[in-house]
PDB file of C-alpha atoms in Angstrom:
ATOM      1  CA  UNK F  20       3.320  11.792   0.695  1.00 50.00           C
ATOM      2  CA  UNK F  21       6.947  12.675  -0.305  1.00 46.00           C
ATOM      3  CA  UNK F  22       9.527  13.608   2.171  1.00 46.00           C
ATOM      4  CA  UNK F  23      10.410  17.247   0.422  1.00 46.00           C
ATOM      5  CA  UNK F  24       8.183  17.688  -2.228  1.00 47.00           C
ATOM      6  CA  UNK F  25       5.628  20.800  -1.708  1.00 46.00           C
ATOM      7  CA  UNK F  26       2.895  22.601  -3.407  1.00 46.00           C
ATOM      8  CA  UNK F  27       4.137  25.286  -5.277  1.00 43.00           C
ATOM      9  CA  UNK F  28       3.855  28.792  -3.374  1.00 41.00           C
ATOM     10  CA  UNK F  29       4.317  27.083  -0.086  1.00 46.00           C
ATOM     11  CA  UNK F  30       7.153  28.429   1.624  1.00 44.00           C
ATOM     12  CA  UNK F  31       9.297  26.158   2.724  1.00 49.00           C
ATOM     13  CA  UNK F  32       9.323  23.646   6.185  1.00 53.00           C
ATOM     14  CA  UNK F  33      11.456  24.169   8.899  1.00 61.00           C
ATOM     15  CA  UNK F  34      11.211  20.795  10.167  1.00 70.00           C
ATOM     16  CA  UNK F  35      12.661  18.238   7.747  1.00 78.00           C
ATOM     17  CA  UNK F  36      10.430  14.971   6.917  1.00 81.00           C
ATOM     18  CA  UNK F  37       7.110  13.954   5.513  1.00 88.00           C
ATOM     19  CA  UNK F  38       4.444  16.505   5.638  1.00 90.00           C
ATOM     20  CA  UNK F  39       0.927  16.006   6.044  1.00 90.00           C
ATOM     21  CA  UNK F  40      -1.574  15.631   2.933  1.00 90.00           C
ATOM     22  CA  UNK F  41      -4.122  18.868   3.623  1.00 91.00           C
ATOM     23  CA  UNK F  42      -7.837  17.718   3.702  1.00 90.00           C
ATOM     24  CA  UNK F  43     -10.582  19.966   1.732  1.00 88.00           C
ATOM     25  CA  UNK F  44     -11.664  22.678   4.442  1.00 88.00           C
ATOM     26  CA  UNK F  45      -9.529  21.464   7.082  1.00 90.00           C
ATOM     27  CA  UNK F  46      -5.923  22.022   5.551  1.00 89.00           C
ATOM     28  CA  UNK F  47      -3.238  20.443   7.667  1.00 88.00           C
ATOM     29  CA  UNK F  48      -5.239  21.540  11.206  1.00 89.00           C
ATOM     30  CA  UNK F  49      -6.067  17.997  11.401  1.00 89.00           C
ATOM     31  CA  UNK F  50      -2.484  16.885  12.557  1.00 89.00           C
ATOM     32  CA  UNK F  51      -2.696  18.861  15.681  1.00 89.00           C
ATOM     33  CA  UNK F  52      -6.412  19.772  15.526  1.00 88.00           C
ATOM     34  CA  UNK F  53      -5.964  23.311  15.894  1.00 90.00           C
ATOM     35  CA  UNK F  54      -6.593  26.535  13.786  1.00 87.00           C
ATOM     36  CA  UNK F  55     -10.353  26.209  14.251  1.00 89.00           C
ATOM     37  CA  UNK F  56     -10.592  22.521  13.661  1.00 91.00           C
ATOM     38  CA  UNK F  57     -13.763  21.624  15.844  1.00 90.00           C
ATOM     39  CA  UNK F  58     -15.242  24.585  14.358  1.00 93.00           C
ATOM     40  CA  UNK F  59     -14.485  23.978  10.869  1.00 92.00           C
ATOM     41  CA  UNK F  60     -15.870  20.391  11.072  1.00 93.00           C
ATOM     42  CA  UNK F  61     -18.812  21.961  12.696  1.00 94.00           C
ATOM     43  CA  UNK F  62     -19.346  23.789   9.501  1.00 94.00           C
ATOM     44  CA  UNK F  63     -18.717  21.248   7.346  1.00 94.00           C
ATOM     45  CA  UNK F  64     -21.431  18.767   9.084  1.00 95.00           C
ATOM     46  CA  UNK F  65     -23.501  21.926   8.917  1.00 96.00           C
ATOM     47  CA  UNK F  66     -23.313  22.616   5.356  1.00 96.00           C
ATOM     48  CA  UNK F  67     -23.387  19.241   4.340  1.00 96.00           C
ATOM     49  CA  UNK F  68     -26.669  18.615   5.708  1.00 96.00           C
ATOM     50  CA  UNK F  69     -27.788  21.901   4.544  1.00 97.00           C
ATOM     51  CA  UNK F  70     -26.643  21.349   0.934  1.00 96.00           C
ATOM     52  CA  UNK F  71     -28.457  17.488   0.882  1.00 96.00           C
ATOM     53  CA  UNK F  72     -31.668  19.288   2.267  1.00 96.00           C
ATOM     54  CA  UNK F  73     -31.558  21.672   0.124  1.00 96.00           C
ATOM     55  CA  UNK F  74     -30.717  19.085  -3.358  1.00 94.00           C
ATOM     56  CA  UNK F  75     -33.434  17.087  -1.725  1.00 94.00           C
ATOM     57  CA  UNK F  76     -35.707  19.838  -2.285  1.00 94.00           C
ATOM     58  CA  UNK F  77     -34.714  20.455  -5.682  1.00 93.00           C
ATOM     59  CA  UNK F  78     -34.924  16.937  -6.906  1.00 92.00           C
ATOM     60  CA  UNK F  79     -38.691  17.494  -5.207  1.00 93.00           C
ATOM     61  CA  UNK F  80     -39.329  20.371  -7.732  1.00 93.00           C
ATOM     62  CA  UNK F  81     -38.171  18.016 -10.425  1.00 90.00           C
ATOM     63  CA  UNK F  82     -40.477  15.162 -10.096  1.00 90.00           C
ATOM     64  CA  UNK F  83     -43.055  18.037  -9.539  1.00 92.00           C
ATOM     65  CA  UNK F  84     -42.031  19.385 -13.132  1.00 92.00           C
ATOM     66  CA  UNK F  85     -42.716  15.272 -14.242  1.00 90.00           C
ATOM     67  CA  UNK F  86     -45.830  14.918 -13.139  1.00 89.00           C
ATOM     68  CA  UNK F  87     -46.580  18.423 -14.194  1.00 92.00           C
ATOM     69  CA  UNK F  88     -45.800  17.323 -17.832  1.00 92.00           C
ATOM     70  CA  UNK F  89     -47.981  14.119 -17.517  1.00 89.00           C
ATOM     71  CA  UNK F  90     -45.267  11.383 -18.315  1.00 89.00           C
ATOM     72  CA  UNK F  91     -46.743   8.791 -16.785  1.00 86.00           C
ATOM     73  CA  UNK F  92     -45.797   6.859 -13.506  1.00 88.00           C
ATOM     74  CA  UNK F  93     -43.424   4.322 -15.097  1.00 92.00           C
ATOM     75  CA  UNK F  94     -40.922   7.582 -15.835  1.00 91.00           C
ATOM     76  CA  UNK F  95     -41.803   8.851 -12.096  1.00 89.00           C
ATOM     77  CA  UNK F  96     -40.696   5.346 -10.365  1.00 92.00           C
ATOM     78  CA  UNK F  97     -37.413   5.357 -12.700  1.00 93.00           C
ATOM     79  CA  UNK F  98     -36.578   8.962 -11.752  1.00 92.00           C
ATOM     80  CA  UNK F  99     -36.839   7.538  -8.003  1.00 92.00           C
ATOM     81  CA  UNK F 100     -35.284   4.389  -8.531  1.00 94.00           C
ATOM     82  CA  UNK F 101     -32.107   5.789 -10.425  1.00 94.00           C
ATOM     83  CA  UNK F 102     -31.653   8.643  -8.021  1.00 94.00           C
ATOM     84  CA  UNK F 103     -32.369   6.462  -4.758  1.00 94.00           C
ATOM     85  CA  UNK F 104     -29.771   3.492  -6.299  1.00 95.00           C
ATOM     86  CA  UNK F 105     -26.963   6.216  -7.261  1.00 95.00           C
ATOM     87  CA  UNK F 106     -27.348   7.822  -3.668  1.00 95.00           C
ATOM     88  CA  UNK F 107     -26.844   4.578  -1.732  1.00 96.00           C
ATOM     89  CA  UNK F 108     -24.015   3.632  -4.238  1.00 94.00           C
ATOM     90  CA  UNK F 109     -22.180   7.252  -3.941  1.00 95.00           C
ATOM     91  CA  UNK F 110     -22.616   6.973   0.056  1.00 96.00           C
ATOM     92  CA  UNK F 111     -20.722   3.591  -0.181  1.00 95.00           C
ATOM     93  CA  UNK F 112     -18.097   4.437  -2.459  1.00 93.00           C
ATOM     94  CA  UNK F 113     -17.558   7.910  -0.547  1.00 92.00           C
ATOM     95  CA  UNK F 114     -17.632   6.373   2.606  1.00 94.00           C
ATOM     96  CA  UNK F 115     -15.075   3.578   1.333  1.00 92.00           C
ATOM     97  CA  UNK F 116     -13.093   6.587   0.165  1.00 89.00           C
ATOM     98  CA  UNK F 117     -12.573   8.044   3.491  1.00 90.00           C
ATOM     99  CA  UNK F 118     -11.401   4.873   4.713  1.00 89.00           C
ATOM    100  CA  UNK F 119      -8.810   3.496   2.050  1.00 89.00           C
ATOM    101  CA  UNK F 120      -7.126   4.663  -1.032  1.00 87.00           C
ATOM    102  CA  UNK F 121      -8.970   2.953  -4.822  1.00 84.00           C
ATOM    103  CA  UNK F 122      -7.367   0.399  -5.296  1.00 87.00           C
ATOM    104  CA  UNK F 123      -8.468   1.067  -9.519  1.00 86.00           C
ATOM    105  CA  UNK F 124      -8.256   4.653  -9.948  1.00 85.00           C
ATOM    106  CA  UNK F 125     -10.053   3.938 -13.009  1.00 88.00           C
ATOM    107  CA  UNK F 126     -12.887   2.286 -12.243  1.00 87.00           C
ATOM    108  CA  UNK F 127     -13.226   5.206  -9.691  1.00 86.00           C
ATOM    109  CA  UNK F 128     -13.423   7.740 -12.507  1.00 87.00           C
ATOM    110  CA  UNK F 129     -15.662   5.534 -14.571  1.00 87.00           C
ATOM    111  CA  UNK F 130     -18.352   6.095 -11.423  1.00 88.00           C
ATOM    112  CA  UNK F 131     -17.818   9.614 -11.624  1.00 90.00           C
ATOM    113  CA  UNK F 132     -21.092  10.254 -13.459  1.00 89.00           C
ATOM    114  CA  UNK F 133     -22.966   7.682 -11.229  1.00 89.00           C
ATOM    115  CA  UNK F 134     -22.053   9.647  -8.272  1.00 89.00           C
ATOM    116  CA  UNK F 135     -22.388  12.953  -9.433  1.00 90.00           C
ATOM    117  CA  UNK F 136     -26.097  11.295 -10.018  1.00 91.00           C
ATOM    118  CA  UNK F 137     -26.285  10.684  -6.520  1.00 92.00           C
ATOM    119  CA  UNK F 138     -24.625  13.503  -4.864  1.00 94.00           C
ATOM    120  CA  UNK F 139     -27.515  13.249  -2.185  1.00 95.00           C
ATOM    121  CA  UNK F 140     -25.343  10.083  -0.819  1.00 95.00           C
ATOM    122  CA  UNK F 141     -21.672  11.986  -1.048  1.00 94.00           C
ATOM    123  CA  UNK F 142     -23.103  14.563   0.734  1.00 95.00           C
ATOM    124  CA  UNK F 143     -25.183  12.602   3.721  1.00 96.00           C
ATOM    125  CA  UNK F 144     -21.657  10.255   3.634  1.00 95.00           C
ATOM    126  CA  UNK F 145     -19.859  13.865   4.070  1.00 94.00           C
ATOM    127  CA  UNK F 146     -22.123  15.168   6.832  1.00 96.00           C
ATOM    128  CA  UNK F 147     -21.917  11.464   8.933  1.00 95.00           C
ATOM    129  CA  UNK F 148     -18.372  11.200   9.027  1.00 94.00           C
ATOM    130  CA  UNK F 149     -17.743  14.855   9.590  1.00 94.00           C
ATOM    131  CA  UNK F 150     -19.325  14.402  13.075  1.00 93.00           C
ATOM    132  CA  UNK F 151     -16.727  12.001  14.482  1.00 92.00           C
ATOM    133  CA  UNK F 152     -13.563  13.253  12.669  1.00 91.00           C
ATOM    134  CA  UNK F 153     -12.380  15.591   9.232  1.00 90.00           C
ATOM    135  CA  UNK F 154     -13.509  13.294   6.149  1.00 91.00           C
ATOM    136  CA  UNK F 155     -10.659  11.504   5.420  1.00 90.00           C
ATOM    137  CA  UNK F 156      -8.544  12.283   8.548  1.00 91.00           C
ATOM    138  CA  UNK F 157      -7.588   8.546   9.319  1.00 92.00           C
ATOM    139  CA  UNK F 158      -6.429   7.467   6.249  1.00 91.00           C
ATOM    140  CA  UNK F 159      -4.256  10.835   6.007  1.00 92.00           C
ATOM    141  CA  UNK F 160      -3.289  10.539  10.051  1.00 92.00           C
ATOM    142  CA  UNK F 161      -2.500   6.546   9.475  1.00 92.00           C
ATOM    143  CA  UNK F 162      -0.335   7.361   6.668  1.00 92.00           C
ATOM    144  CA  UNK F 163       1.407  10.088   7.869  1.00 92.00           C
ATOM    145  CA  UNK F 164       2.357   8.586  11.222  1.00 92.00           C
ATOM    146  CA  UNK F 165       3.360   5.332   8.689  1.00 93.00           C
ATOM    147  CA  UNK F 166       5.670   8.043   6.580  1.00 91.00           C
ATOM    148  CA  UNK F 167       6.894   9.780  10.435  1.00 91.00           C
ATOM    149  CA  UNK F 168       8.520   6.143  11.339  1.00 91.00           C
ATOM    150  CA  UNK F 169       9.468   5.457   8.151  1.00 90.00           C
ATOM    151  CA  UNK F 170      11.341   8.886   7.902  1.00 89.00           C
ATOM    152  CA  UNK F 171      13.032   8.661  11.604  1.00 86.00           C
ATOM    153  CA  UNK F 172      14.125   5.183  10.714  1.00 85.00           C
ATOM    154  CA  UNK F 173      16.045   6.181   7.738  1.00 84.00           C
ATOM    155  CA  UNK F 174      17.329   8.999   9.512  1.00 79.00           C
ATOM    156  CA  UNK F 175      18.604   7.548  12.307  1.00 75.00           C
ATOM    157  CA  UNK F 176      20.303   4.357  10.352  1.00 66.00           C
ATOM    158  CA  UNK F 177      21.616   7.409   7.840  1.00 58.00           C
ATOM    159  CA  UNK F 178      23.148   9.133  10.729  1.00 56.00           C
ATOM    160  CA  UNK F 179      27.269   8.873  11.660  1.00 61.00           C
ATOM    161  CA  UNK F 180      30.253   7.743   9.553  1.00 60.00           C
ATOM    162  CA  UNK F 181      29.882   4.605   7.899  1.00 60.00           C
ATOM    163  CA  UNK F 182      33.174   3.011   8.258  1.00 59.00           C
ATOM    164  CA  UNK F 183      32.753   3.637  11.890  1.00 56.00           C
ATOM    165  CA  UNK F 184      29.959   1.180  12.331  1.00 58.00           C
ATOM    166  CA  UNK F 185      31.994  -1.680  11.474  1.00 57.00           C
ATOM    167  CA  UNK F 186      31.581  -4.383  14.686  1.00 58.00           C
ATOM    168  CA  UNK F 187      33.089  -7.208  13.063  1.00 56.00           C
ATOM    169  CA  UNK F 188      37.037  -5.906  13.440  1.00 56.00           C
ATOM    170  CA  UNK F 189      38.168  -7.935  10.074  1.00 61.00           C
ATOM    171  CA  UNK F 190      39.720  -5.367   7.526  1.00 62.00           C
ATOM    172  CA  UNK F 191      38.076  -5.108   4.187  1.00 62.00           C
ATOM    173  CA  UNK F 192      40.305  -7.215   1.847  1.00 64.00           C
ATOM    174  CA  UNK F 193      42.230  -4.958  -1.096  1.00 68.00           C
ATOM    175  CA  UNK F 194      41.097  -5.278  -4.538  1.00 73.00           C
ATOM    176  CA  UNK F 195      43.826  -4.330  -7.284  1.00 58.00           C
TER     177      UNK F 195
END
């Protein structure tokens, strides 16, 4: 969240300052909610549910295809296992993510593959928080207000002529 740095192709801000970090289907309309915002989060809750339903129903045709092929039932319970484990853990760590920055970027990518396993959790995590606010929007809103102050702070201690602030009255002594 830099003070003048935007995306490229962006025209530029009339308003000097911090702008606000766009969220993934919402943009920036989560500042002001406007621009559609209720509806937009509407969709997203929609389509999130729809799109776990609808992996649900694939990872159902799946285990079909297992027990089609006569592995056994030890493969069956570790195909339900490993998918119910990686859904729980990619709810937590997506639901964590809406709330706080990683602190270890890398560990984060490391469980890139176990939540891509268990999309089914990112998505219900998506489609839960999208009902009470855009995923994400505290964190963003939180640090934006945090970069707002931070901004009219400096601004307003930047503002004036120096050597006119001077309350004590003594001279500055000459060097040379």
């Amino acid at each position: 969240m830099s003070e003048n740095s935007a995306a490229p192709g962006t025209p530029p801000a009339t308003a000097p300052g911090p702008r606000p970090e766009p969220i993934r289907f919402f943009g920036t309309s989560w500042v002001d909610h406007d621009g559609g915002y209720g509806l937009r989060r509407a969709g997203v809750a929609v389509g999130s549910l729809a799109a776990a339903v609808a992996a649900c129903f694939l990872l159902r045709f799946a285990y079909q295809g297992l027990e089609i092929a006569e592995v056994g039932s030890l493969v069956g319970i570790l195909v339900i296992a490993m998918f119910s484990i990686c859904s729980a853990i990619a709810f937590r760590k997506t639901w964590e993510g809406f709330g706080a920055r990683p602190k270890d970027p890398d560990r984060e990518d490391s469980l890139r593959g176990l939540k891509s396993i268990g999309f089914i959790g990112s998505l219900l995590a998506y489609f839960v928080r999208s009902l009470t606010e855009a995923p994400g929007e505290k964190l963003r809103r939180t640090e934006y207000e945090k970069a707002r102050v931070q901004f009219e702070k400096r601004r307003s201690t930047r503002t004036g002529n120096p050597s006119a602030r001077r309350t004590s009255g003594r001279k500055r002594p000459k060097r040379g």
